């Protein structure tokens, strides 16, 4: 079967992430992805899948593929992006992950609110604990908990000075690494010998204009536009 290029942005935050703009509602995100002619997007809020049930309902009106995900800040203070094969698995794992969210209130005036919306982008709940804070367990325990779910694990934005898991890259069985595209990213990839891993370049969008355009680097060559083909690409 011949392969085709599919353009992606696999790291997008909704208004459930405190650091995201309040206009990062499900409808706004999906409409912007359509306008930018992306073929695959992933919703990856900090520490939670609580916005994914609405995304799952809305995505049926669009032609592109939506991958459910979560960006997890582990106790070692680096970020992993986990992609799930199904929305059901992501939402079920959220119930597991919730047990390890540190239940400490945070300054919403400083960091912003964490809004869960309905299908009309109306806020139905404000989540009270900071989801981007490190959870109470380390990456080894997270990986153990994920074994019951079909998933992919990526180290997030490894070439950033903050929240990078580059020091742990040889200790974790990962499906790939996420690199922030910039003038020094190619040098970083060579220095750390990342060429042996699948590399993805995402926006990590926290506001609507940051959602990625079609570029020369953000595409995958797949046999078809399905979650099965997406997972097969990264599982070899």
mmCIF file of C-alpha atoms in Angstrom:
data_model
loop_
_atom_site.group_PDB
_atom_site.id
_atom_site.type_symbol
_atom_site.label_atom_id
_atom_site.label_comp_id
_atom_site.label_asym_id
_atom_site.label_seq_id
_atom_site.Cartn_x
_atom_site.Cartn_y
_atom_site.Cartn_z
ATOM 1 C CA UNK A 1 0.000 0.000 0.000
ATOM 2 C CA UNK A 2 1.382 3.405 -0.961
ATOM 3 C CA UNK A 3 1.941 5.990 1.745
ATOM 4 C CA UNK A 4 0.779 9.571 1.923
ATOM 5 C CA UNK A 5 1.975 12.605 3.860
ATOM 6 C CA UNK A 6 -0.244 13.627 6.741
ATOM 7 C CA UNK A 7 0.486 16.877 8.571
ATOM 8 C CA UNK A 8 0.178 16.968 12.330
ATOM 9 C CA UNK A 9 0.290 18.907 15.563
ATOM 10 C CA UNK A 10 0.407 16.382 18.389
ATOM 11 C CA UNK A 11 0.696 18.624 21.445
ATOM 12 C CA UNK A 12 -2.218 21.010 21.957
ATOM 13 C CA UNK A 13 -3.602 22.223 25.286
ATOM 14 C CA UNK A 14 -7.191 23.179 25.944
ATOM 15 C CA UNK A 15 -8.409 25.694 28.518
ATOM 16 C CA UNK A 16 -8.274 22.840 31.035
ATOM 17 C CA UNK A 17 -4.535 23.538 31.249
ATOM 18 C CA UNK A 18 -3.993 26.549 33.503
ATOM 19 C CA UNK A 19 -1.189 27.856 31.296
ATOM 20 C CA UNK A 20 -3.448 27.834 28.221
ATOM 21 C CA UNK A 21 -5.475 30.808 27.036
ATOM 22 C CA UNK A 22 -9.173 30.734 27.910
ATOM 23 C CA UNK A 23 -9.962 30.801 24.181
ATOM 24 C CA UNK A 24 -8.435 27.320 23.822
ATOM 25 C CA UNK A 25 -11.869 25.741 23.890
ATOM 26 C CA UNK A 26 -12.636 22.493 22.066
ATOM 27 C CA UNK A 27 -14.556 24.133 19.222
ATOM 28 C CA UNK A 28 -11.937 26.842 18.701
ATOM 29 C CA UNK A 29 -9.122 24.291 18.592
ATOM 30 C CA UNK A 30 -10.869 21.967 16.149
ATOM 31 C CA UNK A 31 -11.908 24.830 13.895
ATOM 32 C CA UNK A 32 -8.364 26.244 13.835
ATOM 33 C CA UNK A 33 -6.927 22.816 13.022
ATOM 34 C CA UNK A 34 -9.365 22.614 10.112
ATOM 35 C CA UNK A 35 -8.414 26.109 8.884
ATOM 36 C CA UNK A 36 -4.727 25.188 9.046
ATOM 37 C CA UNK A 37 -5.466 22.036 7.044
ATOM 38 C CA UNK A 38 -3.923 19.669 9.549
ATOM 39 C CA UNK A 39 -4.573 15.957 9.112
ATOM 40 C CA UNK A 40 -3.802 14.781 12.645
ATOM 41 C CA UNK A 41 -3.966 16.573 15.974
ATOM 42 C CA UNK A 42 -3.620 15.420 19.558
ATOM 43 C CA UNK A 43 -5.188 17.011 22.607
ATOM 44 C CA UNK A 44 -2.701 16.732 25.469
ATOM 45 C CA UNK A 45 -3.730 18.641 28.560
ATOM 46 C CA UNK A 46 -1.557 18.641 31.647
ATOM 47 C CA UNK A 47 -2.308 15.733 33.945
ATOM 48 C CA UNK A 48 -5.875 15.145 32.814
ATOM 49 C CA UNK A 49 -8.196 13.734 30.170
ATOM 50 C CA UNK A 50 -11.262 15.467 31.577
ATOM 51 C CA UNK A 51 -11.848 17.522 28.416
ATOM 52 C CA UNK A 52 -11.558 14.542 26.095
ATOM 53 C CA UNK A 53 -15.168 13.347 26.307
ATOM 54 C CA UNK A 54 -16.281 16.648 24.739
ATOM 55 C CA UNK A 55 -13.475 16.497 22.156
ATOM 56 C CA UNK A 56 -14.573 12.955 21.315
ATOM 57 C CA UNK A 57 -18.111 14.139 20.628
ATOM 58 C CA UNK A 58 -17.099 17.158 18.558
ATOM 59 C CA UNK A 59 -14.421 15.419 16.470
ATOM 60 C CA UNK A 60 -17.085 13.454 14.602
ATOM 61 C CA UNK A 61 -17.902 16.599 12.613
ATOM 62 C CA UNK A 62 -14.348 16.898 11.228
ATOM 63 C CA UNK A 63 -12.372 14.961 8.655
ATOM 64 C CA UNK A 64 -9.007 14.965 10.425
ATOM 65 C CA UNK A 65 -7.792 12.399 12.956
ATOM 66 C CA UNK A 66 -7.843 13.349 16.650
ATOM 67 C CA UNK A 67 -5.547 11.407 18.981
ATOM 68 C CA UNK A 68 -6.390 11.477 22.714
ATOM 69 C CA UNK A 69 -3.446 12.221 24.977
ATOM 70 C CA UNK A 70 -2.203 13.513 28.324
ATOM 71 C CA UNK A 71 0.973 15.411 29.166
ATOM 72 C CA UNK A 72 2.189 14.043 32.490
ATOM 73 C CA UNK A 73 4.653 15.796 34.780
ATOM 74 C CA UNK A 74 6.232 12.975 36.773
ATOM 75 C CA UNK A 75 7.804 13.191 40.229
ATOM 76 C CA UNK A 76 11.265 13.479 38.663
ATOM 77 C CA UNK A 77 10.057 16.813 37.256
ATOM 78 C CA UNK A 78 10.055 16.106 33.534
ATOM 79 C CA UNK A 79 7.176 15.771 31.093
ATOM 80 C CA UNK A 80 5.977 12.736 29.174
ATOM 81 C CA UNK A 81 3.332 12.908 26.459
ATOM 82 C CA UNK A 82 1.186 9.788 26.357
ATOM 83 C CA UNK A 83 -1.028 9.044 23.359
ATOM 84 C CA UNK A 84 -3.869 6.555 23.717
ATOM 85 C CA UNK A 85 -5.360 4.295 21.071
ATOM 86 C CA UNK A 86 -8.890 5.133 22.139
ATOM 87 C CA UNK A 87 -10.719 7.916 23.929
ATOM 88 C CA UNK A 88 -12.182 5.315 26.280
ATOM 89 C CA UNK A 89 -8.706 4.231 27.382
ATOM 90 C CA UNK A 90 -7.568 7.824 27.911
ATOM 91 C CA UNK A 91 -10.643 8.633 29.998
ATOM 92 C CA UNK A 92 -10.269 5.434 32.045
ATOM 93 C CA UNK A 93 -6.599 6.184 32.681
ATOM 94 C CA UNK A 94 -7.582 9.655 33.865
ATOM 95 C CA UNK A 95 -9.379 8.017 36.800
ATOM 96 C CA UNK A 96 -6.158 6.194 37.681
ATOM 97 C CA UNK A 97 -3.986 9.279 37.287
ATOM 98 C CA UNK A 98 -6.351 11.375 39.400
ATOM 99 C CA UNK A 99 -5.233 9.458 42.505
ATOM 100 C CA UNK A 100 -1.728 10.872 42.122
ATOM 101 C CA UNK A 101 -2.565 14.514 41.426
ATOM 102 C CA UNK A 102 -1.209 16.567 44.319
ATOM 103 C CA UNK A 103 -4.338 18.020 45.919
ATOM 104 C CA UNK A 104 -3.022 21.469 46.796
ATOM 105 C CA UNK A 105 -4.939 24.622 45.756
ATOM 106 C CA UNK A 106 -3.005 27.076 43.590
ATOM 107 C CA UNK A 107 -3.083 30.780 42.785
ATOM 108 C CA UNK A 108 -5.491 31.048 39.852
ATOM 109 C CA UNK A 109 -4.780 34.771 39.523
ATOM 110 C CA UNK A 110 -1.150 33.918 38.792
ATOM 111 C CA UNK A 111 -1.547 30.736 36.758
ATOM 112 C CA UNK A 112 -5.077 30.978 35.338
ATOM 113 C CA UNK A 113 -8.204 28.888 35.732
ATOM 114 C CA UNK A 114 -8.536 25.272 34.599
ATOM 115 C CA UNK A 115 -11.817 25.173 32.732
ATOM 116 C CA UNK A 116 -13.762 22.105 31.690
ATOM 117 C CA UNK A 117 -16.317 22.990 29.024
ATOM 118 C CA UNK A 118 -19.321 21.420 27.355
ATOM 119 C CA UNK A 119 -19.852 20.961 23.622
ATOM 120 C CA UNK A 120 -20.893 24.613 23.359
ATOM 121 C CA UNK A 121 -17.649 25.834 24.985
ATOM 122 C CA UNK A 122 -19.513 26.877 28.107
ATOM 123 C CA UNK A 123 -17.580 26.300 31.343
ATOM 124 C CA UNK A 124 -19.198 23.594 33.436
ATOM 125 C CA UNK A 125 -16.461 23.103 36.040
ATOM 126 C CA UNK A 126 -13.218 24.627 37.302
ATOM 127 C CA UNK A 127 -10.648 22.019 38.301
ATOM 128 C CA UNK A 128 -9.175 23.146 41.646
ATOM 129 C CA UNK A 129 -5.674 21.604 41.732
ATOM 130 C CA UNK A 130 -2.733 22.531 39.527
ATOM 131 C CA UNK A 131 -2.548 19.836 36.855
ATOM 132 C CA UNK A 132 0.843 20.907 35.492
ATOM 133 C CA UNK A 133 2.533 20.299 38.858
ATOM 134 C CA UNK A 134 4.503 17.045 39.231
ATOM 135 C CA UNK A 135 2.345 14.121 40.313
ATOM 136 C CA UNK A 136 3.246 12.100 43.396
ATOM 137 C CA UNK A 137 4.740 9.133 41.529
ATOM 138 C CA UNK A 138 7.728 8.714 39.253
ATOM 139 C CA UNK A 139 7.961 7.642 35.629
ATOM 140 C CA UNK A 140 8.519 3.958 36.433
ATOM 141 C CA UNK A 141 5.207 3.742 38.274
ATOM 142 C CA UNK A 142 3.430 5.666 35.487
ATOM 143 C CA UNK A 143 4.754 3.217 32.910
ATOM 144 C CA UNK A 144 3.593 0.309 35.063
ATOM 145 C CA UNK A 145 0.108 1.804 35.356
ATOM 146 C CA UNK A 146 -0.078 2.300 31.578
ATOM 147 C CA UNK A 147 0.436 -1.392 30.832
ATOM 148 C CA UNK A 148 -3.286 -2.038 30.776
ATOM 149 C CA UNK A 149 -3.861 0.503 28.001
ATOM 150 C CA UNK A 150 -2.745 0.646 24.397
ATOM 151 C CA UNK A 151 -0.530 3.711 24.312
ATOM 152 C CA UNK A 152 2.584 5.472 23.031
ATOM 153 C CA UNK A 153 5.089 7.317 25.234
ATOM 154 C CA UNK A 154 7.112 10.324 24.090
ATOM 155 C CA UNK A 155 9.511 12.458 26.078
ATOM 156 C CA UNK A 156 8.175 15.992 25.710
ATOM 157 C CA UNK A 157 10.156 18.984 24.385
ATOM 158 C CA UNK A 158 13.498 17.378 25.222
ATOM 159 C CA UNK A 159 15.545 20.307 23.919
ATOM 160 C CA UNK A 160 14.070 22.831 26.327
ATOM 161 C CA UNK A 161 15.885 23.950 29.458
ATOM 162 C CA UNK A 162 12.854 23.173 31.611
ATOM 163 C CA UNK A 163 10.837 19.955 32.031
ATOM 164 C CA UNK A 164 13.036 17.944 29.649
ATOM 165 C CA UNK A 165 13.559 14.249 30.294
ATOM 166 C CA UNK A 166 16.704 14.021 28.187
ATOM 167 C CA UNK A 167 18.727 12.800 31.197
ATOM 168 C CA UNK A 168 16.379 9.808 31.513
ATOM 169 C CA UNK A 169 16.218 8.867 27.850
ATOM 170 C CA UNK A 170 18.282 5.697 28.245
ATOM 171 C CA UNK A 171 16.205 4.506 31.197
ATOM 172 C CA UNK A 172 12.760 4.594 29.612
ATOM 173 C CA UNK A 173 11.320 2.485 26.826
ATOM 174 C CA UNK A 174 9.835 5.199 24.647
ATOM 175 C CA UNK A 175 8.185 5.322 21.237
ATOM 176 C CA UNK A 176 9.849 8.602 20.305
ATOM 177 C CA UNK A 177 10.885 12.078 21.362
ATOM 178 C CA UNK A 178 9.315 15.462 20.902
ATOM 179 C CA UNK A 179 11.647 18.243 19.820
ATOM 180 C CA UNK A 180 10.793 21.936 19.756
ATOM 181 C CA UNK A 181 11.781 23.162 16.304
ATOM 182 C CA UNK A 182 14.228 26.065 16.425
ATOM 183 C CA UNK A 183 17.616 27.157 15.062
ATOM 184 C CA UNK A 184 19.528 24.812 17.376
ATOM 185 C CA UNK A 185 17.271 21.755 17.329
ATOM 186 C CA UNK A 186 19.264 19.914 14.646
ATOM 187 C CA UNK A 187 22.465 20.346 16.657
ATOM 188 C CA UNK A 188 20.688 19.084 19.776
ATOM 189 C CA UNK A 189 19.473 15.986 17.927
ATOM 190 C CA UNK A 190 23.007 15.170 16.749
ATOM 191 C CA UNK A 191 24.605 15.864 20.138
ATOM 192 C CA UNK A 192 22.247 13.489 21.960
ATOM 193 C CA UNK A 193 22.072 10.941 19.122
ATOM 194 C CA UNK A 194 18.314 11.174 18.879
ATOM 195 C CA UNK A 195 18.283 10.072 15.248
ATOM 196 C CA UNK A 196 17.663 6.497 16.427
ATOM 197 C CA UNK A 197 14.251 7.540 17.787
ATOM 198 C CA UNK A 198 11.163 8.665 15.906
ATOM 199 C CA UNK A 199 11.148 12.453 16.265
ATOM 200 C CA UNK A 200 8.050 14.624 16.239
ATOM 201 C CA UNK A 201 7.892 18.419 16.106
ATOM 202 C CA UNK A 202 4.862 19.947 17.817
ATOM 203 C CA UNK A 203 3.623 23.384 18.766
ATOM 204 C CA UNK A 204 2.794 22.689 22.437
ATOM 205 C CA UNK A 205 0.094 25.260 21.688
ATOM 206 C CA UNK A 206 -1.263 27.222 24.638
ATOM 207 C CA UNK A 207 -3.086 29.795 22.532
ATOM 208 C CA UNK A 208 -5.009 29.465 19.317
ATOM 209 C CA UNK A 209 -2.486 31.121 16.988
ATOM 210 C CA UNK A 210 0.274 28.751 18.118
ATOM 211 C CA UNK A 211 -1.391 25.710 16.578
ATOM 212 C CA UNK A 212 1.010 24.472 13.975
ATOM 213 C CA UNK A 213 0.864 25.199 10.254
ATOM 214 C CA UNK A 214 1.814 22.700 7.571
ATOM 215 C CA UNK A 215 5.612 22.817 7.455
ATOM 216 C CA UNK A 216 8.370 20.770 5.878
ATOM 217 C CA UNK A 217 9.027 18.906 9.136
ATOM 218 C CA UNK A 218 5.645 18.143 10.755
ATOM 219 C CA UNK A 219 4.284 15.259 8.720
ATOM 220 C CA UNK A 220 4.084 11.485 8.921
ATOM 221 C CA UNK A 221 3.954 9.098 5.999
ATOM 222 C CA UNK A 222 1.124 6.661 6.675
ATOM 223 C CA UNK A 223 -0.777 4.082 4.640
ATOM 224 C CA UNK A 224 -4.077 5.601 5.758
ATOM 225 C CA UNK A 225 -5.450 8.231 8.101
ATOM 226 C CA UNK A 226 -6.403 5.966 11.007
ATOM 227 C CA UNK A 227 -5.328 5.564 14.604
ATOM 228 C CA UNK A 228 -4.181 2.041 13.721
ATOM 229 C CA UNK A 229 -1.807 3.363 11.057
ATOM 230 C CA UNK A 230 -0.630 6.074 13.462
ATOM 231 C CA UNK A 231 0.234 3.524 16.157
ATOM 232 C CA UNK A 232 1.803 1.158 13.639
ATOM 233 C CA UNK A 233 4.127 3.952 12.474
ATOM 234 C CA UNK A 234 5.602 4.414 15.941
ATOM 235 C CA UNK A 235 5.589 0.765 16.956
ATOM 236 C CA UNK A 236 7.625 -0.279 13.930
#
